[in-house]
PDB file of C-alpha atoms in Angstrom:
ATOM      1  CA  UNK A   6      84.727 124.656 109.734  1.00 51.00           C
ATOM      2  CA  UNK A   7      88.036 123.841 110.590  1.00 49.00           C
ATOM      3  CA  UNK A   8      88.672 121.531 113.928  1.00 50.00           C
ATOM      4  CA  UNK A   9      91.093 122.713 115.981  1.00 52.00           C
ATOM      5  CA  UNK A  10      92.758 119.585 118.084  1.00 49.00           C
ATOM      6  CA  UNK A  11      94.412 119.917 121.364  1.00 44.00           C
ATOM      7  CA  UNK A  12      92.584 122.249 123.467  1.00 48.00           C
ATOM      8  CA  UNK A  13      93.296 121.593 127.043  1.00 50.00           C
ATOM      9  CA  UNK A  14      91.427 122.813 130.427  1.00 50.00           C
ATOM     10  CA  UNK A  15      93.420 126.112 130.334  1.00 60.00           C
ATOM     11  CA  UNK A  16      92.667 127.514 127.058  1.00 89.00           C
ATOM     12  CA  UNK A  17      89.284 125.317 125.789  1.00 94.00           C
ATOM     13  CA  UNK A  18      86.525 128.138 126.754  1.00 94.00           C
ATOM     14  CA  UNK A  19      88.539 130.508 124.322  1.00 95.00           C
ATOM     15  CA  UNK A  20      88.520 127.677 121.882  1.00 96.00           C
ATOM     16  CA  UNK A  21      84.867 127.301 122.708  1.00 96.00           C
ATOM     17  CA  UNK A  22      83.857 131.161 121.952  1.00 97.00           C
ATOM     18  CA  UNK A  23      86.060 131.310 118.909  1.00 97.00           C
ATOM     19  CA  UNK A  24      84.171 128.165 117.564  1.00 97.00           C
ATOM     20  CA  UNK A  25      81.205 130.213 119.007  1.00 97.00           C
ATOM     21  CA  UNK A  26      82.070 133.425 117.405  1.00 97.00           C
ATOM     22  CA  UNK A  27      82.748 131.320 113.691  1.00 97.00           C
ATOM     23  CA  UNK A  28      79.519 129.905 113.580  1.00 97.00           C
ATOM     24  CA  UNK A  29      77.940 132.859 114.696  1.00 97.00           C
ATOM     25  CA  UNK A  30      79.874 135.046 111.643  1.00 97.00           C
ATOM     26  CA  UNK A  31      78.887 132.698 108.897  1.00 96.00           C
ATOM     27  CA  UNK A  32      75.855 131.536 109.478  1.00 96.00           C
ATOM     28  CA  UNK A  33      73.934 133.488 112.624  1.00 96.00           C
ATOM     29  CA  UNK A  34      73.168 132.348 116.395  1.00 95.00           C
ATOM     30  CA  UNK A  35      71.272 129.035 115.524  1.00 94.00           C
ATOM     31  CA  UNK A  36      74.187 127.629 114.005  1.00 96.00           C
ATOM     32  CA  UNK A  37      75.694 127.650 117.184  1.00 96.00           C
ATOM     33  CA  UNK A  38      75.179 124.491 119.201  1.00 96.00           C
ATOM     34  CA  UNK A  39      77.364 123.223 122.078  1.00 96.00           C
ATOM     35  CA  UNK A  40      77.769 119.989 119.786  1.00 96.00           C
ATOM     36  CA  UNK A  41      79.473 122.037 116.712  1.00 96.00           C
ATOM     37  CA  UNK A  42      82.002 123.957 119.449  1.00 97.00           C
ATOM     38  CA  UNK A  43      82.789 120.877 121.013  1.00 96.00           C
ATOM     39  CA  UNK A  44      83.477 119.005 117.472  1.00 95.00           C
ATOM     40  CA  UNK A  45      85.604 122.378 116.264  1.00 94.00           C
ATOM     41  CA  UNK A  46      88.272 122.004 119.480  1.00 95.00           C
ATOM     42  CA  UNK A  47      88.200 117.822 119.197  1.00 94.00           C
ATOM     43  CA  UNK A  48      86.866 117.672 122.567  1.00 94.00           C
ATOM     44  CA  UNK A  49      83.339 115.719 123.601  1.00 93.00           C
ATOM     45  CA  UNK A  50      80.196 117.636 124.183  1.00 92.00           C
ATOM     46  CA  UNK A  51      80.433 117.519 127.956  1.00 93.00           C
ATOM     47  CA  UNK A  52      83.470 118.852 127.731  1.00 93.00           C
ATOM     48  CA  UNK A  53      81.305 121.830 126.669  1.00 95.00           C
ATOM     49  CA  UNK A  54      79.440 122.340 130.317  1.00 94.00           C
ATOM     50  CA  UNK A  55      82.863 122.219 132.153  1.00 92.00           C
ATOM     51  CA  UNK A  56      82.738 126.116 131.093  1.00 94.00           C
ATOM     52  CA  UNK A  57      79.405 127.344 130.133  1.00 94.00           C
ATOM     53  CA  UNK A  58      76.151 125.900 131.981  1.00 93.00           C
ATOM     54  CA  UNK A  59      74.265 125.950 128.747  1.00 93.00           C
ATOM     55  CA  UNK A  60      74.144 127.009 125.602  1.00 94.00           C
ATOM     56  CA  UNK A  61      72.905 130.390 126.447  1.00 93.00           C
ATOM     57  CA  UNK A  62      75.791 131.002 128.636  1.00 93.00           C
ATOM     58  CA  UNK A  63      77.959 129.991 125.598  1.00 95.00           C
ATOM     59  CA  UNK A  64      75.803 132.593 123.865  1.00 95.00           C
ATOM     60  CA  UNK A  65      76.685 135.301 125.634  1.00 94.00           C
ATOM     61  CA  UNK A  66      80.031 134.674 126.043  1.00 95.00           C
ATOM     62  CA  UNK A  67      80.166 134.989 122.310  1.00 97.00           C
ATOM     63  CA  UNK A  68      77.926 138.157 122.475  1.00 96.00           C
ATOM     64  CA  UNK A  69      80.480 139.826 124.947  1.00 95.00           C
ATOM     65  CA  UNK A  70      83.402 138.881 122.722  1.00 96.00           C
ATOM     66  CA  UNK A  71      81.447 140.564 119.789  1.00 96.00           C
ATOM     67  CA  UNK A  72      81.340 144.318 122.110  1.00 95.00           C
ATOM     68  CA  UNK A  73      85.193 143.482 122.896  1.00 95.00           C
ATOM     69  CA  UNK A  74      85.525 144.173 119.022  1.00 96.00           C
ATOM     70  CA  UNK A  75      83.138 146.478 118.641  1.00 95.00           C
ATOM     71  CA  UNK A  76      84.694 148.683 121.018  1.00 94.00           C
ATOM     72  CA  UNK A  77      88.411 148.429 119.932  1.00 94.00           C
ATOM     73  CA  UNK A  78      86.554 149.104 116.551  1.00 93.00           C
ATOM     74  CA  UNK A  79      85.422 152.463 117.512  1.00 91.00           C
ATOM     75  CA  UNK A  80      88.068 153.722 119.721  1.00 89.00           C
ATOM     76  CA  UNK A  81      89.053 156.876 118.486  1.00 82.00           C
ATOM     77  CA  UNK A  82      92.818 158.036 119.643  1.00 77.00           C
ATOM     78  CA  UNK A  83      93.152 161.148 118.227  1.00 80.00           C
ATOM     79  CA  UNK A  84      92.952 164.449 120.296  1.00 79.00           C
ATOM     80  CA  UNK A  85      93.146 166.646 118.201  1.00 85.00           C
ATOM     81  CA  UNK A  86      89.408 165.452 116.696  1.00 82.00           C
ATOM     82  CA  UNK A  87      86.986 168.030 117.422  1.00 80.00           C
ATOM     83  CA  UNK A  88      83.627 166.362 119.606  1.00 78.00           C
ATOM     84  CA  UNK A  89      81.556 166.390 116.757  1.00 77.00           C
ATOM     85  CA  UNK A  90      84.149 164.420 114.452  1.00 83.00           C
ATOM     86  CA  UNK A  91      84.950 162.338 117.330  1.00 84.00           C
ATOM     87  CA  UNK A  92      81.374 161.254 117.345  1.00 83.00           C
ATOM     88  CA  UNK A  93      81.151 161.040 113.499  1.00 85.00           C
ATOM     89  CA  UNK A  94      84.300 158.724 113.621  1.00 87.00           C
ATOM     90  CA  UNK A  95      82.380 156.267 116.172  1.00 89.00           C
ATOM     91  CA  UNK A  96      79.220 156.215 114.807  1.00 88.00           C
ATOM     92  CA  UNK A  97      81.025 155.803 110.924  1.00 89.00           C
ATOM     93  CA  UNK A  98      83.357 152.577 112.717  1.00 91.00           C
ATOM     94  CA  UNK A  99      79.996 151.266 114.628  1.00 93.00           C
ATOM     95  CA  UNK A 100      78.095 151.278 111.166  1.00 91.00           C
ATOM     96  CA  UNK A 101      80.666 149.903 109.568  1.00 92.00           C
ATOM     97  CA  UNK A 102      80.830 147.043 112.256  1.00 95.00           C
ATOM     98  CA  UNK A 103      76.826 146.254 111.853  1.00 94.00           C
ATOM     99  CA  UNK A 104      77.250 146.291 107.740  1.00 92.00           C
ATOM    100  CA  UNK A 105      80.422 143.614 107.961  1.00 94.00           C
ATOM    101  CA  UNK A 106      79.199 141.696 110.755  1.00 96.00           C
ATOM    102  CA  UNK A 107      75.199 141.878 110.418  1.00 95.00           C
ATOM    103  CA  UNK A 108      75.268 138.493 112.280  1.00 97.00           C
ATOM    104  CA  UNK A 109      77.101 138.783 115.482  1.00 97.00           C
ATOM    105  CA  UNK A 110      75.865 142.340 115.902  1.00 97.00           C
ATOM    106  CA  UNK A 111      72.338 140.895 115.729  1.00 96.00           C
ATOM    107  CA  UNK A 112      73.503 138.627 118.513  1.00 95.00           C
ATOM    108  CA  UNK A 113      74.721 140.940 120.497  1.00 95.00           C
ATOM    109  CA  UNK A 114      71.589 143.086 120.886  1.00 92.00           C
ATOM    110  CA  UNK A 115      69.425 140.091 120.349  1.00 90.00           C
ATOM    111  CA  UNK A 116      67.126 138.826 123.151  1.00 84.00           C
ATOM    112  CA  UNK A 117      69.536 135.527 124.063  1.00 81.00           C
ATOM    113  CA  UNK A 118      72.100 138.011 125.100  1.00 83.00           C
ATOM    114  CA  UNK A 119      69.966 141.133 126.071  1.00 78.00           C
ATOM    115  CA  UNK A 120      67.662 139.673 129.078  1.00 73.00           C
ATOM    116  CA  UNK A 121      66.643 142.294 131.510  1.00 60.00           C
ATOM    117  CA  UNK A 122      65.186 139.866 133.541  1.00 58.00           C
ATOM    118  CA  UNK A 123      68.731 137.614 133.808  1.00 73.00           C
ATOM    119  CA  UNK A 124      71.760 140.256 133.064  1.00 74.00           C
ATOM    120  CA  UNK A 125      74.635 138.496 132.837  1.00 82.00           C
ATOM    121  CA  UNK A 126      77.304 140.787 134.563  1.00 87.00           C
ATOM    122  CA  UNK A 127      80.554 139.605 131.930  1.00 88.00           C
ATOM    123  CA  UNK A 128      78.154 140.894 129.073  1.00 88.00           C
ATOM    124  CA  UNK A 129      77.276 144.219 130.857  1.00 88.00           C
ATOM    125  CA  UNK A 130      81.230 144.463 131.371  1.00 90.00           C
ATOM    126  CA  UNK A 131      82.077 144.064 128.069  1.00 91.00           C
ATOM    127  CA  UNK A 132      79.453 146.271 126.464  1.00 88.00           C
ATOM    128  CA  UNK A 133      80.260 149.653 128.750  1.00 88.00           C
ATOM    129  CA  UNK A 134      83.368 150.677 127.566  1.00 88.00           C
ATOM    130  CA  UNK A 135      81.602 151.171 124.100  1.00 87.00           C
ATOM    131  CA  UNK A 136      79.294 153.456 126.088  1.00 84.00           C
ATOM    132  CA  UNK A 137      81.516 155.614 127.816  1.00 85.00           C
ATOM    133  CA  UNK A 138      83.293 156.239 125.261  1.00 84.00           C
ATOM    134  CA  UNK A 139      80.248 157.008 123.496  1.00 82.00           C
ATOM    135  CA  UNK A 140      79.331 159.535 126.380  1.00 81.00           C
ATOM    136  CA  UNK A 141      82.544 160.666 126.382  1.00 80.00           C
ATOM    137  CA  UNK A 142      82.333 161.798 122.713  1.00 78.00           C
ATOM    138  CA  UNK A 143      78.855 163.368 123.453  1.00 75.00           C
ATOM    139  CA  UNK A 144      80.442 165.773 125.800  1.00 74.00           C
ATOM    140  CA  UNK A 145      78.862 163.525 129.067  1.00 72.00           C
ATOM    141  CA  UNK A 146      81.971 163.391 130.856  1.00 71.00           C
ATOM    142  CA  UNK A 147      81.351 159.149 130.740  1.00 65.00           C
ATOM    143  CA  UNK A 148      77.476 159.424 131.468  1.00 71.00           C
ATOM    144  CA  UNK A 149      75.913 156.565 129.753  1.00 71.00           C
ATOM    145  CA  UNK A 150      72.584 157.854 130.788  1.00 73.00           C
ATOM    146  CA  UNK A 151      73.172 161.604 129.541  1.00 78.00           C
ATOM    147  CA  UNK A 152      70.674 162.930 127.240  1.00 79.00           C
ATOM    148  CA  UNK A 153      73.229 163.461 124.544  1.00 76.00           C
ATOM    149  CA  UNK A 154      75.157 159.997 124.909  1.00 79.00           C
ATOM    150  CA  UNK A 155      71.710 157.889 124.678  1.00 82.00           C
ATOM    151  CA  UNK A 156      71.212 160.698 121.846  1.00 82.00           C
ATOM    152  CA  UNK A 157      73.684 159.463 119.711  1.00 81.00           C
ATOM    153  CA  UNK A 158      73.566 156.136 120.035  1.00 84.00           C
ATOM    154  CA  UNK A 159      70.405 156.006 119.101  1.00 87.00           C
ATOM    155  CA  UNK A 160      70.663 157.436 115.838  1.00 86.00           C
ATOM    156  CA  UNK A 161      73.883 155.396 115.227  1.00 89.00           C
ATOM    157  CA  UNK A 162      72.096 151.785 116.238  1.00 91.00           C
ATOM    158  CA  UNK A 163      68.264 152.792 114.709  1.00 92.00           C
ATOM    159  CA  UNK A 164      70.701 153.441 111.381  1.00 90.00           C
ATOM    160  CA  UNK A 165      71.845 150.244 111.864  1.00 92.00           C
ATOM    161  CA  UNK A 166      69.402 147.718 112.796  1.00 93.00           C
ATOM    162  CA  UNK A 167      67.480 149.908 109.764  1.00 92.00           C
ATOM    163  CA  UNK A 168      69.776 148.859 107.733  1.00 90.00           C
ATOM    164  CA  UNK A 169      70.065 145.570 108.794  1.00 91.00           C
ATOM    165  CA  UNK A 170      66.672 144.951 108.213  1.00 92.00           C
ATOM    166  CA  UNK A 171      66.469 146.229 105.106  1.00 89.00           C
ATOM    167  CA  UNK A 172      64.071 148.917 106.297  1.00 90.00           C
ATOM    168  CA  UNK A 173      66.353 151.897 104.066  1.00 85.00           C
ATOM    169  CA  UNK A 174      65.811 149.345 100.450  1.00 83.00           C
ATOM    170  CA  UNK A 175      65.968 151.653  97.861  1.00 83.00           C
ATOM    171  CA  UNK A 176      67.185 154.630 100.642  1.00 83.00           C
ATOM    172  CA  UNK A 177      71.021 154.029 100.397  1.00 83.00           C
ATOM    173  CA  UNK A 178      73.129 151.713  97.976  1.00 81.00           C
ATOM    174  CA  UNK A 179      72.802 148.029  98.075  1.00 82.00           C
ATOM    175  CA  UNK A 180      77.166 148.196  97.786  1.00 84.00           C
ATOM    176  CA  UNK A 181      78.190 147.329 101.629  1.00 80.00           C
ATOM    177  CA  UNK A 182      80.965 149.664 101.106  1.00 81.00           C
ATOM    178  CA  UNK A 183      78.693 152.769  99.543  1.00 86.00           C
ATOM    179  CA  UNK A 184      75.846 151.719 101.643  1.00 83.00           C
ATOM    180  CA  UNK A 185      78.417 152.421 104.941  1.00 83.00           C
ATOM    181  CA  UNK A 186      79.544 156.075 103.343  1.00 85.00           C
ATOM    182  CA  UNK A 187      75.898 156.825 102.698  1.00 84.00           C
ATOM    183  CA  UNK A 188      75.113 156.588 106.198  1.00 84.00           C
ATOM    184  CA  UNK A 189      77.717 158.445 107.239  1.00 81.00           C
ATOM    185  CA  UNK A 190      76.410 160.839 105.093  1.00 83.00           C
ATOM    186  CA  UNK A 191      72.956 160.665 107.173  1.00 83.00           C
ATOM    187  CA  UNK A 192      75.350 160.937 110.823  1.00 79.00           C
ATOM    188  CA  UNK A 193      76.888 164.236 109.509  1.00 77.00           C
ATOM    189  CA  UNK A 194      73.286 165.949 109.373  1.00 76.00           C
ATOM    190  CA  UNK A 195      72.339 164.449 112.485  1.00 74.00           C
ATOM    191  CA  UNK A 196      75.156 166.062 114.328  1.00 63.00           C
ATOM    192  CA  UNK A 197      73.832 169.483 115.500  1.00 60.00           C
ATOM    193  CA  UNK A 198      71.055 167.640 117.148  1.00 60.00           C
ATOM    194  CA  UNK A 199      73.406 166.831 119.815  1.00 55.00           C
ATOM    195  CA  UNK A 200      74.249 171.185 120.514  1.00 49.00           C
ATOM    196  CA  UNK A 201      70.238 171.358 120.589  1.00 49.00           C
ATOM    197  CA  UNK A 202      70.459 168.743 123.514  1.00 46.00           C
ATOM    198  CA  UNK A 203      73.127 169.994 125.336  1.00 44.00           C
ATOM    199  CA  UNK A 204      71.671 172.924 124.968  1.00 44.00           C
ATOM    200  CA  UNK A 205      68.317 172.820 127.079  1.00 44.00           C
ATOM    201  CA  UNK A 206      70.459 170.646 129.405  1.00 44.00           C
ATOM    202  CA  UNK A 207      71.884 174.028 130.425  1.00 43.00           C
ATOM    203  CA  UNK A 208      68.376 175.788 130.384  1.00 45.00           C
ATOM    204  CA  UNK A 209      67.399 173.075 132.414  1.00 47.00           C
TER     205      UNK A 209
END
């Protein structure tokens, strides 16, 4: 990794969470140490706890940058989509994400960034818009806790995290770039689960 010299106070936590976000890309979360981010922006380790109180914090920071991409990955701005190819253009673009990116995305849903029992409220922030716009694909009017927009992302993550680890061998194509299509394949048929839910929502 190259180091990247002349951080200052205004602008070293960004250098810190790119350095963050690096290690995290190439090799996974235990590659990331407070030491290796400090060493990337040519600034000494305490330099580190100026902006994060720990490595966890650091973490989670990174985590949170990870949804900010995530999300401008699978914003759809096209009206004249239908619902249904609305969702199948997320879900395809959130797949997508977890094939090129099997590292961060495993930090971002990992337990160092997903602690019930400590939420970190910048994390929360940064993972909601991918949500709602979720829910607002799934016809929930921005309900992340509607029955269709937990629904779908469901399927879309379980495909995922399947995939991830390596639960579909021998399922779908070892090629990342077949391997994404085939999937999409699988969200096509999944799709009229979602009029099912909505559905017995209106029974209900």
């Amino acid at each position: 990794m190259t180091k990247r010299k002349g951080y200052h106070h205004g602008n070293l936590r960004a250098g810190l969470v790119a350095a963050g976000l690096e290690l995290v890309r190439r090799n996974g979360a235990s590659a990331l140490t407070t030491r290796a981010c400090a060493q990337w922006n040519g600034v000494s380790s305490s330099a580190v706890f100026r902006h994060f109180r720990d490595r966890r914090a650091l973490l989670r920071a990174v985590a949170a940058e990870g949804f900010a991409m995530l999300t401008r990955t699978t914003a759809i701005d096209d009206p004249a989509l239908t619902r249904q190819d609305r969702l199948l253009a997320i879900g395809g673009a959130y797949l997508r994400f977890a094939i090129e990116e099997p590292n961060l995305f495993r930090l971002m849903y990992g337990a160092d960034a997903q602690d019930t029992a400590d939420l970190d409220p910048d994390l929360e922030a940064a993972a909601n818009p991918l949500l709602a716009q979720t829910a607002f694909a799934a016809g929930a009017e921005g309900d992340m806790s509607d029955a269709r927009t937990l629904l779908a992302w469901s399927i879309v993550h379980g495909l995922a995290m399947l995939t991830l680890d390596n639960q579909l061998e021998g399922l779908v194509p070892s090629d990342p770039r077949e391997r994404a299509e085939r999937l999409e394949a699988i969200l096509v048929h999944a799709l009229p689960l979602f009029a099912d839910v909505g559905r017995s929502e209106r029974r209900g």
